[in-house]
Amino acid sequence: MNLISRLFRKGGEQADGEIISIPDDLRAPDTVGVVQGPSPADIWPALFLLQNLSVSFPGTEQSLWAREDDADLAALAGRPPSVYRISGRSCPPGQKPQGRSIVILAGGRSDASTDAFLLSTGARVRVAGFPCAGANVVVRTGDRPLPESLHFLCGSLGMASDRNYRPRPLQQDESMARKVLSPTAGAPTPYIAAGRAAAEILGKSRAEMPLRVVLMDDPKGPVAGMDRATRAAVLAGAAAAAVDSPGLWAAACAFGIPVAGLDRHGDFPSWAPGPSRSVPGFLESWSLLVRRGWGV
């Protein structure tokens, strides 16, 4: 109990003066939910947190507050939640969780807008993995990579973790992806998903590219114009990925795809095993992937 008590700021008192009830608010909430952080890449840890909440509180009402462009991906959660789109800094009254409630912030950072939104949910217990103004419970996950940091956070609060979970696209999105990539047969040959800059680097270095390459961010490519869920299905169906953006990196790691990443600016989410910070390191990572193979 002392450990749980130390997780709470201000001795367990909320900004509005309401006292958190320990352990009832943690053990028997009426509602649970997740708020996506400020980055589009934060939708992926949000899905893992939703799964852990489903395992911990089966049958409990579950919500996700997501960024406009990412809300459709909530369907990939094991038990799809009620989905609300974040608009501005304040949670509308009709979306606020009722009764004993737990809301967790998904992501490795926050900003003023996200802090304000998290606070405005009015949830009794507002959790983050780092100190931020919107949370009244902080579980310092340290330098643990994703998704282990999420499991550590949940475990510290006495919640369960589903370590076997991976998001999976809906069948309709997988069908649409196959149809776009292989209009005639509907059965595309194995392919690599890549960002344009990453594919360019591999091409210029004459790195081995044993499969067809599908560019995920080409405005004139086959993926252009797809909705978010269908693009995710394309990525999930790849044999491997070579990426140079935080969003593609997070998605590939969440799906468990063998991936080589180039993180020039040090802003990729901390999914294991970690991206490369330099072109030579990226090329070496790709070479290792090719030598190891990926069982296509």
C-alpha positions as a printed NumPy array, in Angstrom:
array([[  0.   ,   0.   ,   0.   ],
       [  2.905,   2.396,   0.751],
       [  4.213,   1.883,  -2.787],
       [  0.789,   2.691,  -4.265],
       [  0.486,   5.757,  -2.046],
       [  3.833,   7.115,  -3.227],
       [  2.617,   6.982,  -6.839],
       [  0.061,   9.682,  -6.09 ],
       [  0.812,  13.366,  -6.218],
       [ -0.353,  15.66 ,  -3.391],
       [ -1.116,  12.7  ,  -1.157],
       [ -3.832,  11.403,  -3.443],
       [ -5.802,  14.645,  -3.64 ],
       [ -7.06 ,  15.898,  -7.004],
       [ -6.844,  19.474,  -8.201],
       [-10.533,  19.979,  -7.368],
       [-10.048,  18.732,  -3.818],
       [-11.651,  15.288,  -4.29 ],
       [ -9.804,  12.583,  -2.401],
       [ -8.815,   9.426,  -4.279],
       [ -9.943,   6.269,  -2.537],
       [ -7.169,   3.686,  -2.316],
       [ -7.38 ,   0.862,  -3.273],
       [-11.   ,   0.955,  -4.53 ],
       [-10.43 ,   3.494,  -7.318],
       [ -7.619,   1.303,  -8.643],
       [ -9.13 ,  -2.109,  -8.052],
       [-12.809,  -1.566,  -8.883],
       [-13.259,   1.326, -11.331],
       [-16.605,   1.988, -12.99 ],
       [-14.918,   3.159, -16.207],
       [-11.421,   2.946, -17.697],
       [ -9.848,   4.666, -20.662],
       [ -6.8  ,   5.892, -22.544],
       [ -5.899,   9.345, -23.845],
       [ -3.616,   9.392, -26.875],
       [ -0.568,  11.597, -26.436],
       [  0.336,  14.473, -28.765],
       [  2.094,  12.341, -31.395],
       [  0.353,  10.273, -34.102],
       [  2.708,   7.45 , -33.097],
       [  1.081,   7.406, -29.641],
       [ -1.951,   5.557, -30.991],
       [  0.055,   2.318, -30.928],
       [  0.903,   2.283, -27.204],
       [ -2.72 ,   3.335, -26.661],
       [ -3.871,   0.047, -28.224],
       [ -1.581,  -1.966, -25.932],
       [ -2.88 ,  -0.096, -22.887],
       [ -6.471,  -0.727, -23.945],
       [ -5.716,  -4.438, -24.189],
       [ -4.2  ,  -4.471, -20.704],
       [ -7.234,  -2.639, -19.341],
       [ -9.52 ,  -5.183, -21.031],
       [ -7.675,  -8.032, -19.331],
       [ -7.601,  -6.244, -15.985],
       [-11.222,  -5.077, -15.979],
       [-13.3  ,  -7.353, -18.222],
       [-16.789,  -6.   , -18.724],
       [-15.874,  -2.51 , -17.506],
       [-16.808,   0.377, -19.79 ],
       [-13.759,   1.365, -21.854],
       [-13.014,   4.585, -23.769],
       [-10.321,   5.989, -26.033],
       [ -9.743,   9.675, -26.69 ],
       [ -7.745,   9.798, -29.939],
       [ -6.468,  12.332, -32.443],
       [ -8.749,  12.87 , -35.422],
       [ -6.56 ,  11.056, -37.972],
       [ -5.882,   8.106, -35.669],
       [ -9.324,   7.37 , -34.226],
       [-10.154,   4.731, -36.851],
       [ -7.31 ,   2.559, -35.565],
       [ -9.221,   1.946, -32.331],
       [-10.943,  -0.906, -34.177],
       [ -7.638,  -2.808, -33.962],
       [ -7.92 ,  -3.06 , -30.182],
       [ -8.751,  -6.49 , -28.809],
       [-12.017,  -5.154, -27.381],
       [-12.88 ,  -1.986, -29.336],
       [-13.661,   0.869, -26.929],
       [-16.006,   3.817, -27.165],
       [-14.023,   6.265, -29.293],
       [-13.957,  10.038, -28.918],
       [-11.976,  12.406, -31.091],
       [ -9.767,  14.916, -29.321],
       [-10.612,  18.447, -30.374],
       [ -8.953,  21.237, -28.447],
       [ -7.832,  21.248, -24.835],
       [-11.041,  20.283, -23.071],
       [-13.   ,  17.041, -22.813],
       [-16.698,  17.715, -23.579],
       [-19.056,  17.005, -20.661],
       [-20.774,  14.139, -22.482],
       [-17.475,  12.285, -22.883],
       [-16.258,  12.5  , -19.299],
       [-15.954,   9.178, -17.444],
       [-18.392,   8.672, -14.619],
       [-17.918,   7.347, -11.093],
       [-14.654,   5.707, -10.138],
       [-12.52 ,   6.086, -13.239],
       [ -8.996,   5.436, -14.448],
       [ -7.561,   7.193, -17.494],
       [ -4.013,   6.533, -18.721],
       [ -1.997,   8.821, -20.997],
       [ -0.414,   6.886, -23.878],
       [  2.96 ,   8.144, -25.06 ],
       [  6.377,   9.16 , -23.84 ],
       [  5.795,  12.908, -23.651],
       [  3.1  ,  15.487, -23.194],
       [  2.393,  19.123, -24.034],
       [  0.223,  21.877, -22.591],
       [ -2.785,  20.917, -24.689],
       [ -2.557,  17.226, -23.778],
       [ -2.079,  18.042, -20.087],
       [ -5.149,  20.263, -20.138],
       [ -7.221,  17.611, -21.891],
       [ -6.151,  14.839, -19.509],
       [ -7.029,  17.006, -16.52 ],
       [-10.36 ,  18.009, -18.047],
       [-11.536,  14.383, -18.266],
       [-12.21 ,  14.633, -14.552],
       [-11.13 ,  11.016, -14.074],
       [-10.454,  10.142, -10.433],
       [ -7.151,   8.481, -11.376],
       [ -5.154,  10.034, -14.229],
       [ -1.972,   8.085, -14.935],
       [  1.193,   8.923, -16.885],
       [  4.556,   7.207, -17.238],
       [  6.4  ,  10.475, -16.537],
       [  5.678,  13.639, -14.527],
       [  3.131,  15.847, -16.28 ],
       [  0.635,  18.482, -15.18 ],
       [ -2.455,  16.508, -16.194],
       [ -1.68 ,  13.378, -14.148],
       [ -2.232,  12.761, -10.453],
       [ -0.544,   9.337, -10.574],
       [  2.953,   8.975, -12.029],
       [  4.657,   5.651, -12.641],
       [  8.198,   6.398, -13.746],
       [  8.893,   3.81 , -16.428],
       [ 12.492,   4.952, -16.842],
       [ 14.36 ,   3.855, -19.939],
       [ 12.314,   0.707, -20.467],
       [ 11.415,   0.318, -24.159],
       [  7.907,  -0.144, -25.473],
       [  5.876,  -2.227, -24.92 ],
       [  7.674,  -3.311, -21.716],
       [  7.25 ,   0.183, -20.228],
       [  3.47 ,  -0.167, -20.628],
       [  3.435,  -3.534, -18.875],
       [  5.599,  -2.118, -16.075],
       [  3.2  ,   0.809, -15.653],
       [  0.179,  -1.478, -15.453],
       [  1.924,  -3.923, -13.141],
       [  2.914,  -1.107, -10.769],
       [ -0.771,  -0.282, -10.384],
       [ -1.753,  -3.894,  -9.774],
       [ -3.163,  -4.384, -13.273],
       [ -2.612,  -7.333, -15.598],
       [ -0.663,  -7.313, -18.856],
       [ -1.226,  -9.24 , -22.063],
       [  2.324,  -9.773, -23.286],
       [  1.148, -11.805, -26.273],
       [ -1.02 ,  -9.04 , -27.697],
       [ -0.347,  -7.507, -31.098],
       [ -2.826,  -5.288, -32.93 ],
       [ -4.34 ,  -6.919, -35.979],
       [ -6.075,  -5.144, -38.872],
       [ -9.71 ,  -5.883, -39.537],
       [-10.437,  -8.436, -42.239],
       [-12.115,  -5.809, -44.412],
       [ -9.01 ,  -3.614, -44.281],
       [ -6.759,  -6.563, -45.101],
       [ -8.982,  -7.378, -48.091],
       [ -8.844,  -3.785, -49.314],
       [ -5.06 ,  -3.718, -48.932],
       [ -4.707,  -6.928, -50.965],
       [ -7.017,  -5.55 , -53.642],
       [ -5.02 ,  -2.323, -53.974],
       [ -1.641,  -4.073, -54.054],
       [ -2.831,  -6.818, -56.397],
       [ -5.91 ,  -5.57 , -58.31 ],
       [ -6.246,  -8.661, -60.511],
       [ -5.458, -11.619, -58.254],
       [ -6.059,  -9.99 , -54.889],
       [ -3.021, -11.885, -53.609],
       [  0.11 ,  -9.7  , -53.629],
       [  3.534, -11.274, -53.703],
       [  5.653, -10.754, -50.545],
       [  6.805,  -7.151, -50.213],
       [  8.81 ,  -4.721, -48.11 ],
       [  7.112,  -1.632, -46.688],
       [  9.354,   1.427, -46.719],
       [  9.52 ,   5.161, -46.315],
       [ 10.707,   7.017, -49.406],
       [ 13.885,   8.393, -47.815],
       [ 14.79 ,   5.006, -46.327],
       [ 14.25 ,   3.255, -49.679],
       [ 16.365,   5.897, -51.419],
       [ 19.255,   5.317, -49.017],
       [ 19.062,   1.573, -49.536],
       [ 18.94 ,   2.037, -53.313],
       [ 21.934,   4.384, -53.433],
       [ 23.979,   2.048, -51.258],
       [ 23.008,  -0.895, -53.471],
       [ 21.715,  -2.746, -50.446],
       [ 20.042,  -6.066, -51.126],
       [ 16.306,  -5.667, -51.726],
       [ 15.063,  -9.203, -52.391],
       [ 11.362,  -8.314, -52.533],
       [  9.042,  -5.767, -54.093],
       [  9.078,  -2.434, -52.241],
       [  5.836,  -0.628, -51.357],
       [  6.419,   3.01 , -50.426],
       [  4.157,   3.988, -47.56 ],
       [  4.53 ,   7.757, -47.975],
       [  4.607,   8.169, -51.755],
       [  1.838,  10.617, -52.777],
       [  1.644,   8.898, -56.167],
       [  2.061,   5.315, -54.955],
       [ -0.541,   2.574, -54.422],
       [ -1.039,   3.51 , -50.764],
       [ -1.866,   7.152, -51.522],
       [ -5.458,   8.033, -50.699],
       [ -6.014,   5.027, -48.43 ],
       [ -7.599,   5.632, -45.048],
       [ -5.507,   5.129, -41.93 ],
       [ -6.789,   1.631, -41.165],
       [ -6.125,   0.326, -44.688],
       [ -2.617,   1.797, -44.729],
       [ -2.01 ,   0.045, -41.433],
       [ -3.17 ,  -3.218, -43.02 ],
       [ -0.65 ,  -2.741, -45.851],
       [  2.142,  -2.241, -43.343],
       [  1.003,  -5.191, -41.23 ],
       [  1.121,  -7.456, -44.291],
       [  4.731,  -6.622, -45.155],
       [  7.495,  -9.181, -44.738],
       [  9.815,  -6.462, -43.409],
       [ 10.047,  -2.688, -43.192],
       [ 12.673,   0.019, -43.713],
       [ 11.479,   3.29 , -42.218],
       [ 12.62 ,   6.824, -41.559],
       [  9.632,   8.37 , -39.733],
       [  8.401,   7.991, -36.132],
       [  4.896,   6.96 , -37.195],
       [  6.006,   4.143, -39.499],
       [  8.546,   2.995, -36.943],
       [  5.947,   2.782, -34.169],
       [  3.445,   0.962, -36.386],
       [  5.987,  -1.598, -37.64 ],
       [  7.182,  -2.3  , -34.1  ],
       [  3.621,  -2.577, -32.792],
       [  2.762,  -5.135, -35.478],
       [  5.953,  -7.08 , -34.752],
       [  7.352,  -6.675, -38.271],
       [ 11.131,  -7.066, -38.714],
       [ 12.181,  -3.436, -39.167],
       [ 15.26 ,  -1.301, -39.724],
       [ 14.769,   2.329, -38.726],
       [ 16.739,   5.521, -39.36 ],
       [ 16.15 ,   8.047, -36.574],
       [ 18.143,  11.085, -37.663],
       [ 16.632,  13.473, -35.107],
       [ 16.296,  11.177, -32.099],
       [ 12.5  ,  11.506, -31.977],
       [ 11.406,   7.914, -32.612],
       [  9.306,   6.258, -29.885],
       [ 11.354,   3.86 , -27.783],
       [ 10.129,   0.545, -29.183],
       [ 12.61 ,  -2.3  , -28.825],
       [ 15.103,  -3.132, -30.205],
       [ 15.682,   0.515, -31.2  ],
       [ 16.395,   2.376, -34.455],
       [ 19.753,   3.519, -35.809],
       [ 20.837,   7.148, -35.513],
       [ 23.145,   7.112, -38.532],
       [ 23.008,   5.955, -42.139],
       [ 25.817,   3.379, -41.669],
       [ 23.989,   1.954, -38.649],
       [ 20.744,   1.824, -40.617],
       [ 22.417,   0.   , -43.499],
       [ 23.955,  -2.493, -41.091],
       [ 20.552,  -3.078, -39.463],
       [ 19.031,  -3.723, -42.859],
       [ 21.847,  -6.082, -43.821],
       [ 21.26 ,  -8.067, -40.623],
       [ 17.54 ,  -8.327, -41.423],
       [ 18.263,  -9.636, -44.903],
       [ 20.82 , -12.159, -43.662],
       [ 18.479, -13.38 , -40.954],
       [ 15.53 , -13.612, -43.302],
       [ 11.898, -13.144, -42.367],
       [ 10.147, -16.348, -43.326],
       [  8.065, -15.117, -46.276]])
